[in-house]
PDB file of C-alpha atoms in Angstrom:
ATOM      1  CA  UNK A  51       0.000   0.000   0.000  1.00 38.00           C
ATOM      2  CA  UNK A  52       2.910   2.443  -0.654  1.00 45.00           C
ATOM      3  CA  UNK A  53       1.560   5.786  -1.107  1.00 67.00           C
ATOM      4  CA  UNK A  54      -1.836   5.473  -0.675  1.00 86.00           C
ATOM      5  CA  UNK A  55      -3.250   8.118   1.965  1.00 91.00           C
ATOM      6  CA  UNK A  56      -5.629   6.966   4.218  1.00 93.00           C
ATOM      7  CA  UNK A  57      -7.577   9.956   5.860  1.00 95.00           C
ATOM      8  CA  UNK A  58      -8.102   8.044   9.069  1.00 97.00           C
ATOM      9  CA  UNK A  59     -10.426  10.791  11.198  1.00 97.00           C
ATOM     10  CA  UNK A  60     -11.924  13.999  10.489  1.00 97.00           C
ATOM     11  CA  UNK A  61     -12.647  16.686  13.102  1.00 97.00           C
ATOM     12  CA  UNK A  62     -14.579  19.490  12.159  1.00 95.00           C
ATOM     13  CA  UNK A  63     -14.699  22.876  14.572  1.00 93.00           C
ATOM     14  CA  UNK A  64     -17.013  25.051  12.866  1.00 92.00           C
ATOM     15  CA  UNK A  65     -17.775  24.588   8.561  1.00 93.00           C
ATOM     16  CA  UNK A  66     -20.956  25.261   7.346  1.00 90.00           C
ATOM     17  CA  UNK A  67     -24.205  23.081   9.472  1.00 88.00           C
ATOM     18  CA  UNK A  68     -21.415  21.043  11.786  1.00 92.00           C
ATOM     19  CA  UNK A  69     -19.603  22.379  14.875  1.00 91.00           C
ATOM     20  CA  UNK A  70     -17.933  20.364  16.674  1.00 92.00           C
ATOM     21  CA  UNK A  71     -18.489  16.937  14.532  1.00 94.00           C
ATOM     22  CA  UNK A  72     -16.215  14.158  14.691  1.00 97.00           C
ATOM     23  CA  UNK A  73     -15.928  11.762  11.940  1.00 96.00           C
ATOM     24  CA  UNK A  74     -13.727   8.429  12.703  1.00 96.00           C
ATOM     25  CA  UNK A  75     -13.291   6.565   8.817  1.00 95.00           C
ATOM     26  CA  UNK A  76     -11.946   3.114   7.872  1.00 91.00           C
ATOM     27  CA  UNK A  77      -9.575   1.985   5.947  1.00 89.00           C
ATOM     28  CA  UNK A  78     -11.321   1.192   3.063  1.00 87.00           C
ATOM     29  CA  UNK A  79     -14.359   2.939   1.140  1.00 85.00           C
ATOM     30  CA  UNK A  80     -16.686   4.785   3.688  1.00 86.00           C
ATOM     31  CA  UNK A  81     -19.907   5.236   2.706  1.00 86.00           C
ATOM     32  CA  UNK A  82     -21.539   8.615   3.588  1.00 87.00           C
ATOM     33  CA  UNK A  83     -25.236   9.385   2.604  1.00 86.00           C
ATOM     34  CA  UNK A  84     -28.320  11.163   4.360  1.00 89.00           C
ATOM     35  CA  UNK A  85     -31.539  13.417   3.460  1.00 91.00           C
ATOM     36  CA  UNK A  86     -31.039  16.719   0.955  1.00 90.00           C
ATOM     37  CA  UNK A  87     -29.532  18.740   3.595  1.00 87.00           C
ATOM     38  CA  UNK A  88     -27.965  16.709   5.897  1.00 89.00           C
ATOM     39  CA  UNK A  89     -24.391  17.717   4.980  1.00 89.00           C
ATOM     40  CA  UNK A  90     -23.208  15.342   2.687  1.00 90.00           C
ATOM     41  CA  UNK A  91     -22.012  18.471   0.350  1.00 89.00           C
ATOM     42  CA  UNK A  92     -20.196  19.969   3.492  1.00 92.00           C
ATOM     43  CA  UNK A  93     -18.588  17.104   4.406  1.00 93.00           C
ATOM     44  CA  UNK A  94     -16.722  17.170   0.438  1.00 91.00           C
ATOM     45  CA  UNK A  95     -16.335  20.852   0.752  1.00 92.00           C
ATOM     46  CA  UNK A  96     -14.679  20.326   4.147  1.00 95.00           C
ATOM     47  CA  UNK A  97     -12.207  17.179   2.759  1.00 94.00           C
ATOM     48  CA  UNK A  98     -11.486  19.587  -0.281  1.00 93.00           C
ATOM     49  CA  UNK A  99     -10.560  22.577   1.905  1.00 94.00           C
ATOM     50  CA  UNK A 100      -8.530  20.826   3.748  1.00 96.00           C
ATOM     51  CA  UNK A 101      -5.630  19.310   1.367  1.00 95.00           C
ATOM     52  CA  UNK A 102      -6.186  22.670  -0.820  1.00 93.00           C
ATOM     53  CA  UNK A 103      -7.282  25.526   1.576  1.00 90.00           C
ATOM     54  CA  UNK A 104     -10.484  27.783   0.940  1.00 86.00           C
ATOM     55  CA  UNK A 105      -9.343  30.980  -0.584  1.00 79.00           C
ATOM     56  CA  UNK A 106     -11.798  33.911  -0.328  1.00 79.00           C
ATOM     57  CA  UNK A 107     -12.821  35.632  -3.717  1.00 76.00           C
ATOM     58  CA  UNK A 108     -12.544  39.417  -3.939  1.00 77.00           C
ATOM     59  CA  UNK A 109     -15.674  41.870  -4.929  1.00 74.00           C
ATOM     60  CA  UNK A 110     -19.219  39.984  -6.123  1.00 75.00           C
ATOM     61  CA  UNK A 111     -17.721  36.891  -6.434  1.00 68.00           C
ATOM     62  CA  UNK A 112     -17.214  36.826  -2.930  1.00 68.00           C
ATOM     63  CA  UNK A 113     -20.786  36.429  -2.141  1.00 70.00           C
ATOM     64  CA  UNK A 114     -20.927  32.937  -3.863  1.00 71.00           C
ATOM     65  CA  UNK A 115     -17.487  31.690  -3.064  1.00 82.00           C
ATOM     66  CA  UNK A 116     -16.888  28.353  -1.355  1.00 86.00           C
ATOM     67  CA  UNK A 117     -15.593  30.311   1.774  1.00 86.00           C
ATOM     68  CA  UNK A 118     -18.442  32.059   1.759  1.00 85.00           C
ATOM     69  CA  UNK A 119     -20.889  29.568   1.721  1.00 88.00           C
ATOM     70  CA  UNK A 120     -19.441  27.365   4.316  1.00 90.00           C
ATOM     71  CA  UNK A 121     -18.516  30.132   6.958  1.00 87.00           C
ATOM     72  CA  UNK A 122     -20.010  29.070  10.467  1.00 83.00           C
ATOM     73  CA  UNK A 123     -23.899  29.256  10.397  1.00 67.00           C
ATOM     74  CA  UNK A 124     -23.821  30.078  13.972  1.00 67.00           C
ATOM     75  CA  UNK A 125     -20.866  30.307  16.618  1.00 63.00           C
ATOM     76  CA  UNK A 126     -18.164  32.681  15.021  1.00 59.00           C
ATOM     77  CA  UNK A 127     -15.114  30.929  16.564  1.00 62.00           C
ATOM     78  CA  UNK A 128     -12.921  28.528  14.648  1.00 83.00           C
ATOM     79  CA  UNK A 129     -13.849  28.424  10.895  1.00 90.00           C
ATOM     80  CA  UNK A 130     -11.880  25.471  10.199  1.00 94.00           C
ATOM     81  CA  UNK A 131     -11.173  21.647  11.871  1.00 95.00           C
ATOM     82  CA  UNK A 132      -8.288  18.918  11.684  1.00 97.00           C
ATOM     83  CA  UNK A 133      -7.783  15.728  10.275  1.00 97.00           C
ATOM     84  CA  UNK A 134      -5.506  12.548  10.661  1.00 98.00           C
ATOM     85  CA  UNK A 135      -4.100  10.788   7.907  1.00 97.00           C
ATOM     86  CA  UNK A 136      -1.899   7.391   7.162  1.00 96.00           C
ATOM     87  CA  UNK A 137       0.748   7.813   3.713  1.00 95.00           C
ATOM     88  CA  UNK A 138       3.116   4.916   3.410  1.00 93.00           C
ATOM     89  CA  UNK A 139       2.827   3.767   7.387  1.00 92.00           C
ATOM     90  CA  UNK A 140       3.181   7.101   8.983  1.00 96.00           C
ATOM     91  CA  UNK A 141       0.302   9.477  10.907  1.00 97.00           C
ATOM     92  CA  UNK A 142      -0.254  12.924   9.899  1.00 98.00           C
ATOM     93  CA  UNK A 143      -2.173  15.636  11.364  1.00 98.00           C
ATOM     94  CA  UNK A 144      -3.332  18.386   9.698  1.00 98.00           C
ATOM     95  CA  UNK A 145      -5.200  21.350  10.992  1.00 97.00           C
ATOM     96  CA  UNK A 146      -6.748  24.297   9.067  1.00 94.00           C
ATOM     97  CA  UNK A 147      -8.160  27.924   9.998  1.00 92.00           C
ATOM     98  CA  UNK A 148      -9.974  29.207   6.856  1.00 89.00           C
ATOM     99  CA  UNK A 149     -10.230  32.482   8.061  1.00 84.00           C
ATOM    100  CA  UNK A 150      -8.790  34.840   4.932  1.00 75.00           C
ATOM    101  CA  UNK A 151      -5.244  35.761   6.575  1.00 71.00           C
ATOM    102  CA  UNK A 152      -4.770  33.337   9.176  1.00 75.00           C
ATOM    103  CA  UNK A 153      -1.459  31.377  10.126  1.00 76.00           C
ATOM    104  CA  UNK A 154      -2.832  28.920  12.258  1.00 81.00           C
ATOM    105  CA  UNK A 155      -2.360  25.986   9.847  1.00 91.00           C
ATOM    106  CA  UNK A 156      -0.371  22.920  11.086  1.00 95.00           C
ATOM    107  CA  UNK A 157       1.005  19.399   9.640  1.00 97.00           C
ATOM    108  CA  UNK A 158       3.123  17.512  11.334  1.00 97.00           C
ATOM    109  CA  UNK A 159       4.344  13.669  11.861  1.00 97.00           C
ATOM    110  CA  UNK A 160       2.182  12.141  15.131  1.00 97.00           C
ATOM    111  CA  UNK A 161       5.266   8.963  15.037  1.00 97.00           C
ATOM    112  CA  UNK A 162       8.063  11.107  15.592  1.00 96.00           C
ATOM    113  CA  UNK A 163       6.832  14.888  15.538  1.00 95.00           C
ATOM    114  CA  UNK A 164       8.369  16.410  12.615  1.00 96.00           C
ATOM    115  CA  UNK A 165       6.847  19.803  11.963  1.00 97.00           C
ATOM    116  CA  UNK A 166       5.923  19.876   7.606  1.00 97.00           C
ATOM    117  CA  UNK A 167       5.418  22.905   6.163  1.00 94.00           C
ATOM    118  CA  UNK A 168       2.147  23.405   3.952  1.00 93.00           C
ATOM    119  CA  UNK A 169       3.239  26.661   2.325  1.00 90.00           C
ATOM    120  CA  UNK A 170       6.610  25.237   1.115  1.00 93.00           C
ATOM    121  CA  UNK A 171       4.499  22.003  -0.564  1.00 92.00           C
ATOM    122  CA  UNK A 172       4.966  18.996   2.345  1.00 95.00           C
ATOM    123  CA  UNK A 173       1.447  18.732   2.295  1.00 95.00           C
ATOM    124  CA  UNK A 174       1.207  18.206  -1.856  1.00 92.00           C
ATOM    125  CA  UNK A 175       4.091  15.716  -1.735  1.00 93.00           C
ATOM    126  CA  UNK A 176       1.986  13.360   0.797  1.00 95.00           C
ATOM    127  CA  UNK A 177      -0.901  13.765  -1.443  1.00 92.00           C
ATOM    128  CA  UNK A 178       1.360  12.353  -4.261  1.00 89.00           C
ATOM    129  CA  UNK A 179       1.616  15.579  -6.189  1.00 88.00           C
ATOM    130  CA  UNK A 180      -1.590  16.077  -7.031  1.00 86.00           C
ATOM    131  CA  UNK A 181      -2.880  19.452  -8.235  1.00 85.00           C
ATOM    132  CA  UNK A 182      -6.373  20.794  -7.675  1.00 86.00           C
ATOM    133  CA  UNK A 183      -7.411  20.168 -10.951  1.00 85.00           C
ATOM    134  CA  UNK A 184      -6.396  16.762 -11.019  1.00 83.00           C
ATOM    135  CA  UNK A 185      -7.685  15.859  -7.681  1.00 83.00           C
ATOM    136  CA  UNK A 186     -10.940  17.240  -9.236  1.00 80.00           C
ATOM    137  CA  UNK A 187     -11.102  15.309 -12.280  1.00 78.00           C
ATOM    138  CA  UNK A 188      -9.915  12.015 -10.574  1.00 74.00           C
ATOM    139  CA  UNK A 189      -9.681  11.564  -6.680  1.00 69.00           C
ATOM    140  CA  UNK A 190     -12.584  13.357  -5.703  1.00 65.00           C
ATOM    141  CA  UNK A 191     -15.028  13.759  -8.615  1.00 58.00           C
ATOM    142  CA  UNK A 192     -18.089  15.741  -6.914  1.00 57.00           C
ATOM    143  CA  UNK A 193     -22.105  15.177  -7.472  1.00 55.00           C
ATOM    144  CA  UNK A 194     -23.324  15.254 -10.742  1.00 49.00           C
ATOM    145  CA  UNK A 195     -19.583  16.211 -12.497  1.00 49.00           C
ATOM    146  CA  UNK A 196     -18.316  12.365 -14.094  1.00 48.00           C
ATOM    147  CA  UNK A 197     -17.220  14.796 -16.638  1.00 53.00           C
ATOM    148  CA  UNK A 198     -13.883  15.301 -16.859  1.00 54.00           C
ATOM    149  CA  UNK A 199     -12.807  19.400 -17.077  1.00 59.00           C
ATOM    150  CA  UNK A 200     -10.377  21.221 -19.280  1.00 65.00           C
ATOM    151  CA  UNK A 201      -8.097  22.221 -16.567  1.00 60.00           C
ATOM    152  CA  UNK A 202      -7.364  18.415 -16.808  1.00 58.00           C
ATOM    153  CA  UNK A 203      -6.498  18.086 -20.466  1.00 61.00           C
ATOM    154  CA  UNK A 204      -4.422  21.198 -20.034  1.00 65.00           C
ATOM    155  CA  UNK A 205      -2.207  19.790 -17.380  1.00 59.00           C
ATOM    156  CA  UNK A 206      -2.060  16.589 -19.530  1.00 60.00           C
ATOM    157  CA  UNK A 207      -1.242  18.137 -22.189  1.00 63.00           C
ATOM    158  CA  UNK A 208       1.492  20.137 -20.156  1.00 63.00           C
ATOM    159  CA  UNK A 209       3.032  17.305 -19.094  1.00 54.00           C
ATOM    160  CA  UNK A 210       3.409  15.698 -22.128  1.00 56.00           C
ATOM    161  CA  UNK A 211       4.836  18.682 -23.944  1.00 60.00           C
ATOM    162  CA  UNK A 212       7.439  18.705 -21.037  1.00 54.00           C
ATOM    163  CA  UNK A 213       8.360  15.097 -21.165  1.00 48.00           C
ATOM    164  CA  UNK A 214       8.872  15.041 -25.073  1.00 51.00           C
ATOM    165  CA  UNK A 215      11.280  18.199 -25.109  1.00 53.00           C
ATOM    166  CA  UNK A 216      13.141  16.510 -22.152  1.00 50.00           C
ATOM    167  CA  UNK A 217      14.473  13.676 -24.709  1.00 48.00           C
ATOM    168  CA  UNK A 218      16.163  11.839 -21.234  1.00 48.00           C
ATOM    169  CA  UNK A 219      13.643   8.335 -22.068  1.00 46.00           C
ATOM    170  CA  UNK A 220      12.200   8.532 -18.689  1.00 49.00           C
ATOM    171  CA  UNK A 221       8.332   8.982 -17.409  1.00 50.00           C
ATOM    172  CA  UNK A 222       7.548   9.371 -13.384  1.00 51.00           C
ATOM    173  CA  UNK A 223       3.906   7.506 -13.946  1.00 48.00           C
ATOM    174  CA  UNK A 224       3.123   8.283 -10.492  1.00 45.00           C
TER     175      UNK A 224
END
């Protein structure tokens, strides 16, 4: 099972309808389903935020953004949560405040307590490398989108472009 992440827990302080929710998952495929409304949507929007952040759009578009529309519904403390994760035998924790500004992000090792960095990438390189766009188009591929996007067939195309003027024979398939 070399570099597969397992997201073993997720704790959420305030994001959208939850406060104060803990989630424990199994390894495995988790099932999560309930009513229109019960936070099934949240719950993605909360996983997503939390590998990529939840940036705040500037001028109208802010009233429609994703930060927006998960902000707290009620208590206006901590706009953000945790979550513990398994890549290649070792726990991570990871902790995000969404709040536009704030520093009080945190990843580090729970086996031997080695402090990552999520600005200078750490985070990324656990997740395999993954960008956005291809965690959208392939990990995580929300309700109603099977459809691939073109941010996808860009970076493909990208990639390919740089591995053919490279000429050195070899291709990192991971």
């Amino acid at each position: 099972k070399t570099g597969i992440m397992i997201i073993r827990e997720l704790k959420i302080k305030n994001f959208g309808r939850f406060h104060n929710k803990e989630i424990p998952l199994e390894e495995g495929i988790n099932l999560i389903y309930g009513e229109n409304g019960s936070g099934k949507s949240t719950l993605y929007a909360f996983i997503r935020g939390m590998f990529f952040g939840m940036p705040r759009l500037r001028g109208r578009a802010a009233a429609s953004d994703t930060y927006s529309r998960y902000e707290p519904w009620e208590a206006a403390g901590d706009y953000g949560g945790s979550m513990r994760f398994c890549v290649e035998g070792r726990n991570f924790f990871l902790r995000r405040c969404f709040y536009k500004g704030s520093r009080d992000n945190q990843l580090y090792c729970e086996d031997d307590g080695e402090v990552l960095s999520i600005d200078n990438g750490d985070l990324q390189m656990l997740m395999g490398g993954i960008s956005e766009v291809v965690y959208d188009n392939t990990v995580s591929v929300g309700q109603l989108k099977a459809k691939t996007g073109d941010g996808l067939a860009a970076q493909l195309r990208d990639y390919m472009a740089g591995y053919q003027g490279s000429m050195d024979g070899s291709l990192n398939l991971q």
